[in-house]
Short mmCIF file of C-alpha atoms and ligand atoms in Angstrom, two decimals:
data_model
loop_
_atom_site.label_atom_id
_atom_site.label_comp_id
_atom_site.label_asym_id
_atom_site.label_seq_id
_atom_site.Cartn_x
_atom_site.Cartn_y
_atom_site.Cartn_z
CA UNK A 87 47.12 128.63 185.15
CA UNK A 88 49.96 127.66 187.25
CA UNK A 89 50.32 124.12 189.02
CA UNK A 90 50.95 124.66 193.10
CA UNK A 91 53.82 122.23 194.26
CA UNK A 92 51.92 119.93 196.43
CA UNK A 93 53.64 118.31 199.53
CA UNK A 94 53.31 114.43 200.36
CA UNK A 95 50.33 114.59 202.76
CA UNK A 96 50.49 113.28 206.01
CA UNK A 97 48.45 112.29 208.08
CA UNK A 98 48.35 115.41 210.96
CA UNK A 99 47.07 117.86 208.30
CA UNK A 100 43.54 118.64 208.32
CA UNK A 101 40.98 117.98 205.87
CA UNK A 102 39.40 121.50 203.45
CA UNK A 103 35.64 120.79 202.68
CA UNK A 104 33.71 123.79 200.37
CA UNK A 105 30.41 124.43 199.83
CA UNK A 106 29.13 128.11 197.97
CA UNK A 107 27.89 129.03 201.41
CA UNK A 108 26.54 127.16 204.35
CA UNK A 109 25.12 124.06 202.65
CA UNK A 110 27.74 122.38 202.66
CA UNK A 111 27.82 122.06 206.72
CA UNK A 112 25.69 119.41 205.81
CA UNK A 113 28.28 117.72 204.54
CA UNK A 114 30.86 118.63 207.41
CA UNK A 115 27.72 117.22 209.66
CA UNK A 116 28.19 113.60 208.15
CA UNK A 117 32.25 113.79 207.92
CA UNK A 118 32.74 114.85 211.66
CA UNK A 119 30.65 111.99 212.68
CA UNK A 120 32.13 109.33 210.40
CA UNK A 121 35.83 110.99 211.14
CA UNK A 122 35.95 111.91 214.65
CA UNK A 123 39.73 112.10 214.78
CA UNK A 124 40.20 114.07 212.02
CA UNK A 125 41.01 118.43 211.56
CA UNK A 126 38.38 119.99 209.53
CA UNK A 127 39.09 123.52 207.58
CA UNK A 128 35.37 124.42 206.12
CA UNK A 129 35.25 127.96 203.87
CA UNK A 130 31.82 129.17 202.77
CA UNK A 131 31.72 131.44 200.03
CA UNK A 132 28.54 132.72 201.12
CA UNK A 133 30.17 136.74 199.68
CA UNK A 134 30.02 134.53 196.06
CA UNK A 135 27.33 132.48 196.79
CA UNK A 136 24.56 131.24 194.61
CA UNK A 137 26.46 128.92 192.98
CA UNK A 138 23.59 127.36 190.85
CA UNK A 139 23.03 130.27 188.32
CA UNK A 140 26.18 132.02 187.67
CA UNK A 141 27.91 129.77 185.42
CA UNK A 142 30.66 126.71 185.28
CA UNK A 143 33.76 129.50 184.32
CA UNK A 144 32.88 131.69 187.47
CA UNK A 145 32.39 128.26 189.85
CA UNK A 146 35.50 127.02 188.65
CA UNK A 147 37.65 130.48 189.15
CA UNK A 148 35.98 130.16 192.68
CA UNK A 149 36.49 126.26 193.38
CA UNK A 150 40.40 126.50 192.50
CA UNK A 151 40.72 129.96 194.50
CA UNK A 152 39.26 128.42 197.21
CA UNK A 153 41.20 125.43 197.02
CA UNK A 154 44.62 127.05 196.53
CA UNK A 155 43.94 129.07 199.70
CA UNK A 156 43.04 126.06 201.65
CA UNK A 157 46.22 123.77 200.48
CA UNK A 158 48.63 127.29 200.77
CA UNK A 159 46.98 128.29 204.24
CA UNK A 160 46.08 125.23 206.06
CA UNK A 161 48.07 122.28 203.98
CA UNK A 162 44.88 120.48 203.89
CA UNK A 163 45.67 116.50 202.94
CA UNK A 164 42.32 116.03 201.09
CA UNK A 165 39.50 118.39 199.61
CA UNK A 166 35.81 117.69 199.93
CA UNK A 167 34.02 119.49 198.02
CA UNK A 168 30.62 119.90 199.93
CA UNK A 169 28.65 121.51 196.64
CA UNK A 170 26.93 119.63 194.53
CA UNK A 171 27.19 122.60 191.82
CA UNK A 172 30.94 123.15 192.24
CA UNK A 173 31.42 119.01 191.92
CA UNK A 174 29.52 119.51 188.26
CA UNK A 175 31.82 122.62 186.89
CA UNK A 176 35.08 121.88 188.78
CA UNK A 177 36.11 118.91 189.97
CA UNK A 178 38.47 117.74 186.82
CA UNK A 179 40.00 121.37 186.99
CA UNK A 180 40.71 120.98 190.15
CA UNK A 181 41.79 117.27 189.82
CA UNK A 182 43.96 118.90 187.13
CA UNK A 183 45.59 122.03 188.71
CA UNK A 184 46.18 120.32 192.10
CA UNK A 185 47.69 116.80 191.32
CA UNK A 186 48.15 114.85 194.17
CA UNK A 187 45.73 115.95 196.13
CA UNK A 188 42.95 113.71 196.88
CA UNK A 189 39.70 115.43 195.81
CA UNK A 190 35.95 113.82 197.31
CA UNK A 191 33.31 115.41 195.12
CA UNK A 192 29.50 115.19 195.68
CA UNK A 193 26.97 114.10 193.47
CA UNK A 194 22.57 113.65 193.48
CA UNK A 195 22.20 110.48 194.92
CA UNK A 196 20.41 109.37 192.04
CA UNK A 197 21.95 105.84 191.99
CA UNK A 198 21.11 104.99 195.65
CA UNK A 199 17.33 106.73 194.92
CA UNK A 200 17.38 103.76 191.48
CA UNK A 201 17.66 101.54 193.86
CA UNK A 202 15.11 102.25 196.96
CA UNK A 203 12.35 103.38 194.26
CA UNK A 204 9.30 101.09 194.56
CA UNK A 205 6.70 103.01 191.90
CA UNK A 206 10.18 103.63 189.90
CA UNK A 207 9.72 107.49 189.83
CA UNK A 208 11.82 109.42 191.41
CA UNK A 209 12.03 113.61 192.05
CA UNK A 210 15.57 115.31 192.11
CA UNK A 211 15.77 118.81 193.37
CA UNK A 212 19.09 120.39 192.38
CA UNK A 213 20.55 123.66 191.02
CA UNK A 214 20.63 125.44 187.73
CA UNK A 215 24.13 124.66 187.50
CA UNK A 216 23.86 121.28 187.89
CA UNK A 217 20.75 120.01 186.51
CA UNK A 218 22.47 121.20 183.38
CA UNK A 219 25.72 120.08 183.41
CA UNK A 220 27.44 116.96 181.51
CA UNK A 221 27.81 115.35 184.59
CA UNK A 222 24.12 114.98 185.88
CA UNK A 223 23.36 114.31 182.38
CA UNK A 224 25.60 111.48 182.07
CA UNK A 225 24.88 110.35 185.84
CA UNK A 226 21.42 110.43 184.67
CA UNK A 227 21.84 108.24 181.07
CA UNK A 228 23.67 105.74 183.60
CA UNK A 229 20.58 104.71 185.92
CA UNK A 230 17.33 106.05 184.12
CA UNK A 231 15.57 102.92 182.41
CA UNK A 232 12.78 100.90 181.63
CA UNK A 233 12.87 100.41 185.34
CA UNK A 234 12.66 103.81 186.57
CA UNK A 235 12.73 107.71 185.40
CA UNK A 236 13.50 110.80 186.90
CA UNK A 237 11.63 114.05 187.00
CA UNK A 238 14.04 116.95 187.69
CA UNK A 239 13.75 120.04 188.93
CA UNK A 240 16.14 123.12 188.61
CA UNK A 241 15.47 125.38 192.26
CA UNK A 242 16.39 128.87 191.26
CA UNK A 243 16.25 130.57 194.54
CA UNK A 244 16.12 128.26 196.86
CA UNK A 245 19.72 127.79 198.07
CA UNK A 246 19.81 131.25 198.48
CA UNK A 247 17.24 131.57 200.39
CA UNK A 248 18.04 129.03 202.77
CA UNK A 249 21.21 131.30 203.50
CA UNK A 250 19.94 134.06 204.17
CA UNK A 251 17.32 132.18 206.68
CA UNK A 252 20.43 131.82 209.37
CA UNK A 253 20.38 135.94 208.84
CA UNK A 254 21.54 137.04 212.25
CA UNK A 255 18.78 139.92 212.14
CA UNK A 256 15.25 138.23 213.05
CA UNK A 257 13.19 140.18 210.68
CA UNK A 258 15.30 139.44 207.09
CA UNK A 259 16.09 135.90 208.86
CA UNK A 260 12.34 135.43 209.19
CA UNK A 261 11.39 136.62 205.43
CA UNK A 262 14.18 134.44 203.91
CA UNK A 263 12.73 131.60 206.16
CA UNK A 264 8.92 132.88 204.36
CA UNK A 265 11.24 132.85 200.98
CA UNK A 266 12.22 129.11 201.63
CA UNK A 267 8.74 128.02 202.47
CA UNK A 268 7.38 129.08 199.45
CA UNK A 269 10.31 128.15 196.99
CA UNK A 270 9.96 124.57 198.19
CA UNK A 271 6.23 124.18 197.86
CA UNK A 272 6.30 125.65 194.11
CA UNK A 273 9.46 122.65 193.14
CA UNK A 274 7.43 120.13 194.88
CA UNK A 275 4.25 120.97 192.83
CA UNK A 276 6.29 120.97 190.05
CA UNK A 277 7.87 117.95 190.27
CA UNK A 278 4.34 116.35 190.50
CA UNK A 279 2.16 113.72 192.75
CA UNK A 280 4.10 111.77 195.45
CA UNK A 281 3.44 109.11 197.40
CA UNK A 282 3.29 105.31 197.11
CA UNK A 283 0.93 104.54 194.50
CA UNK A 284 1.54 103.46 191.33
CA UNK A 285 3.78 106.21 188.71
CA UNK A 286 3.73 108.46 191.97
CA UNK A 287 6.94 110.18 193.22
CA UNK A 288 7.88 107.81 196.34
CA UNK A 289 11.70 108.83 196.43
CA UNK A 290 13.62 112.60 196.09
CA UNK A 291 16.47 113.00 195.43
CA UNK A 292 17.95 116.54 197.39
CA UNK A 293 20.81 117.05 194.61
CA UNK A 294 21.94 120.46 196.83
CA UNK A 295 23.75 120.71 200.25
CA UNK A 296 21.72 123.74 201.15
CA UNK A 297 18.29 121.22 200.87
CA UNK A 298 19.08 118.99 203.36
CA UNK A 299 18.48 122.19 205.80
CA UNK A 300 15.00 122.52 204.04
CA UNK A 301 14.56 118.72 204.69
CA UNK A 302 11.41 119.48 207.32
CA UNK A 303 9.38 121.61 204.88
CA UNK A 304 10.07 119.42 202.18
CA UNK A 305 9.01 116.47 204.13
CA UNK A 306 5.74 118.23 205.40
CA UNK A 307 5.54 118.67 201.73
CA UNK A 308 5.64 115.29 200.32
CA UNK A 309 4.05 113.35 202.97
CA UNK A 310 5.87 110.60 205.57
CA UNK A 311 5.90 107.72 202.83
CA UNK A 312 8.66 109.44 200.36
CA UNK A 313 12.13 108.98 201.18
CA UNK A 314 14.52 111.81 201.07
CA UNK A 315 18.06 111.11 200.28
CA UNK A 316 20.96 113.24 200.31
CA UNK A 317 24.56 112.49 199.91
CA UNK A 318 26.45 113.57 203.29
CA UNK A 319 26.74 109.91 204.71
CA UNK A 320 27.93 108.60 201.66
CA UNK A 321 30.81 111.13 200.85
CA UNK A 322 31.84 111.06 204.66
CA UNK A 323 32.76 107.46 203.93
CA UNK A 324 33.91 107.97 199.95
CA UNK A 325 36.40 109.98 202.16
CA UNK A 326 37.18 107.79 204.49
CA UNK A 327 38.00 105.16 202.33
CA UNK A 328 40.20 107.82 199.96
CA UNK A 329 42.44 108.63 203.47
CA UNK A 330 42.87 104.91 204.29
CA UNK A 331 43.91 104.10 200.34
CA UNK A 332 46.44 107.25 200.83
CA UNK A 333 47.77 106.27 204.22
CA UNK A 334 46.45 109.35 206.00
CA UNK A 335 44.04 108.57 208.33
CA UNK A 336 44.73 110.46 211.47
CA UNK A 337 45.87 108.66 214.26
CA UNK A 338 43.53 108.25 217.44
CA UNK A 339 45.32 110.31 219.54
CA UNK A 340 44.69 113.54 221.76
CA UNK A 341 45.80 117.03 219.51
CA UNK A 342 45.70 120.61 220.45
CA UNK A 343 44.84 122.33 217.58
CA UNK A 344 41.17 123.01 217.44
CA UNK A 345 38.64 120.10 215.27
CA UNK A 346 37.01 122.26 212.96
CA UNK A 347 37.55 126.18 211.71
CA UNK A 348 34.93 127.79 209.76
CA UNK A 349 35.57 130.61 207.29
CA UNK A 350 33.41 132.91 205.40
CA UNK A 351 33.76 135.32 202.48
CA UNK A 352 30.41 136.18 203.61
CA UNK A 353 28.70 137.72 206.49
CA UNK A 354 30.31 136.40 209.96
CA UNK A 355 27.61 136.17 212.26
CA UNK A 356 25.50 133.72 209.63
CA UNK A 357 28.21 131.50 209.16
CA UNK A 358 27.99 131.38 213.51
CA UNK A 359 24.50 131.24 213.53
CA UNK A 360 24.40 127.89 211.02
CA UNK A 361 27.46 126.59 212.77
CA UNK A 362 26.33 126.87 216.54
CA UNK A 363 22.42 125.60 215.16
CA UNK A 364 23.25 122.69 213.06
CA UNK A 365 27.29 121.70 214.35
CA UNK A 366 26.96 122.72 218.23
CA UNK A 367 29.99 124.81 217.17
CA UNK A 368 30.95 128.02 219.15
CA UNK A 369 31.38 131.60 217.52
CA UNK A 370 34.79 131.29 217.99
CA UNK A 371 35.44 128.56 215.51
CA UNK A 372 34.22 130.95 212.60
CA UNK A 373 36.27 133.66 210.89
CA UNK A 374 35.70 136.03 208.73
CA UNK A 375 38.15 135.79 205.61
CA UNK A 376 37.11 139.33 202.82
CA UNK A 377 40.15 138.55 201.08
CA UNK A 378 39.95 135.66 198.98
N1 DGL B 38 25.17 123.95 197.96
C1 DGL B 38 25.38 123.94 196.57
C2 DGL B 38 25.07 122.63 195.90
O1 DGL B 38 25.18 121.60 196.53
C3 DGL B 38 25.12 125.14 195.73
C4 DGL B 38 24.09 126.12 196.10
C5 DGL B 38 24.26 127.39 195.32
O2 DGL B 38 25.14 128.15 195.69
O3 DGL B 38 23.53 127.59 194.33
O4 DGL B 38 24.74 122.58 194.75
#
């Protein structure tokens, strides 16, 4: 596979997050708060997306595709990649093939959960893909204990249908919303009994991007005493602290070009449904991109 020449990064050039599909918004969320004076390029490869059960050689082909087109494109300074599933199978490929590009990966929160757990049980919710990768099983080995264990459970499904539920036709919109509903309820039940009491579940972990838009259900779910912890807050900082170490913060100044464009390899009006419910973004900042 060839190596793309990478130019010195500056600070002016915008930042490419990725996420298999809308999840990883989520993610964009956390950044645009913590980096309010920095360009955002997000693609969503909702036309390729579940991630989770298709395999680490068909996320990887993706995550460098993706990534290539961002850098080529947009000359993106740094690459967060918003998807938990596409950290697992790609990030040293892409640390590889791109060198010199600063790459923020996501993880399951599972150290920060080590920490907060009272009853020292903790749930994680996460894909196929990465439930069973090396990664998560050496992420694991690194903070289960005497002290606390996990119980883990692979969602087949579930991104998925948290996609489709920003469907910009009510009626499949409303069934993938049913979809959702049910999906979570089964994982929850299968992860066990939560709550504060001794051996009980009092922490989960939501190891996806596309969870954290199920966060309500699963909270309904588990009861107000269990804390839910995702990763957006603590990547949007990982990356602020990677710009400052690479000189490339950008500046506080006023800019013309627009703070954040969308893209999708999926179905347009979704991608503006998600982005004008959960960023306050207008239609116009999504496009549709069939090509890649
Ligand atoms: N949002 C992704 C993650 O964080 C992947 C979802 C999927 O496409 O299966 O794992």
């Amino acid at each position: 596979m060839s190596v793309l020449p990478h130019p010195q990064p500056s600070a002016q050039q915008p930042i490419g997050v990725f996420d298999s599909g809308i999840g990883g918004l989520s993610v964009l969320a956390a950044l645009r708060r913590e980096l309010p004076h920095e360009r955002f390029v997000y693609l969503a490869d909702s036309g390729c997306a579940p991630y989770g059960e298709k395999g680490d050689a068909y996320v990887t082909a993706r995550s460098l595709a993706i990534a290539r087109w961002l850098l080529a494109r947009h000359g993106i300074k740094a690459l967060v990649v918003a998807c938990n599933t596409a950290t697992a199978a790609a990030v040293e490929a892409l640390r590889a093939e791109l060198p010199g590009l600063p790459v923020i990966g996501v993880e399951p929160a599972l150290k920060p959960a080590a920490a907060l757990t009272r009853t020292g049980h903790v749930g994680v919710l996460a894909t196929r893909g990465t439930v069973h990768s090396g990664r998560f099983a050496r992420l694991r080995g690194a903070h289960e204990g005497r002290e606390v264990r996990f119980s883990v459970q692979a969602c087949d499904g579930l991104a998925h249908a948290i996609e489709q539920s920003t469907d910009a036709e009510p009626a499949p919109a409303a069934a993938a919303q049913a979809r959702t509903a049910a999906l979570c309820a089964r994982y929850v039940q299968a992860l066990g009994r939560f709550g504060s009491e001794p051996g009980a579940i009092d922490t989960l972990v939501l190891g996806c991007t596309h969870y954290v838009f199920a966060r309500e259900q699963l909270r309904s779910l588990v009861g107000p005493q269990v804390q839910l912890i995702d990763t957006g807050e603590a990547v949007a900082r990982q990356t602020r602290r990677m710009l400052e170490a690479t000189n490339t913060l950008a500046p506080d100044a006023p800019r013309d070009e627009p703070a954040a464009l969308l893209f999708t390899t999926g179905v347009l009006p979704a991608l503006q449904a998600a982005a004008g419910r959960w960023l306050g973004l207008p239609p116009q900042a999504c496009t549709l991109l069939p090509e890649l």
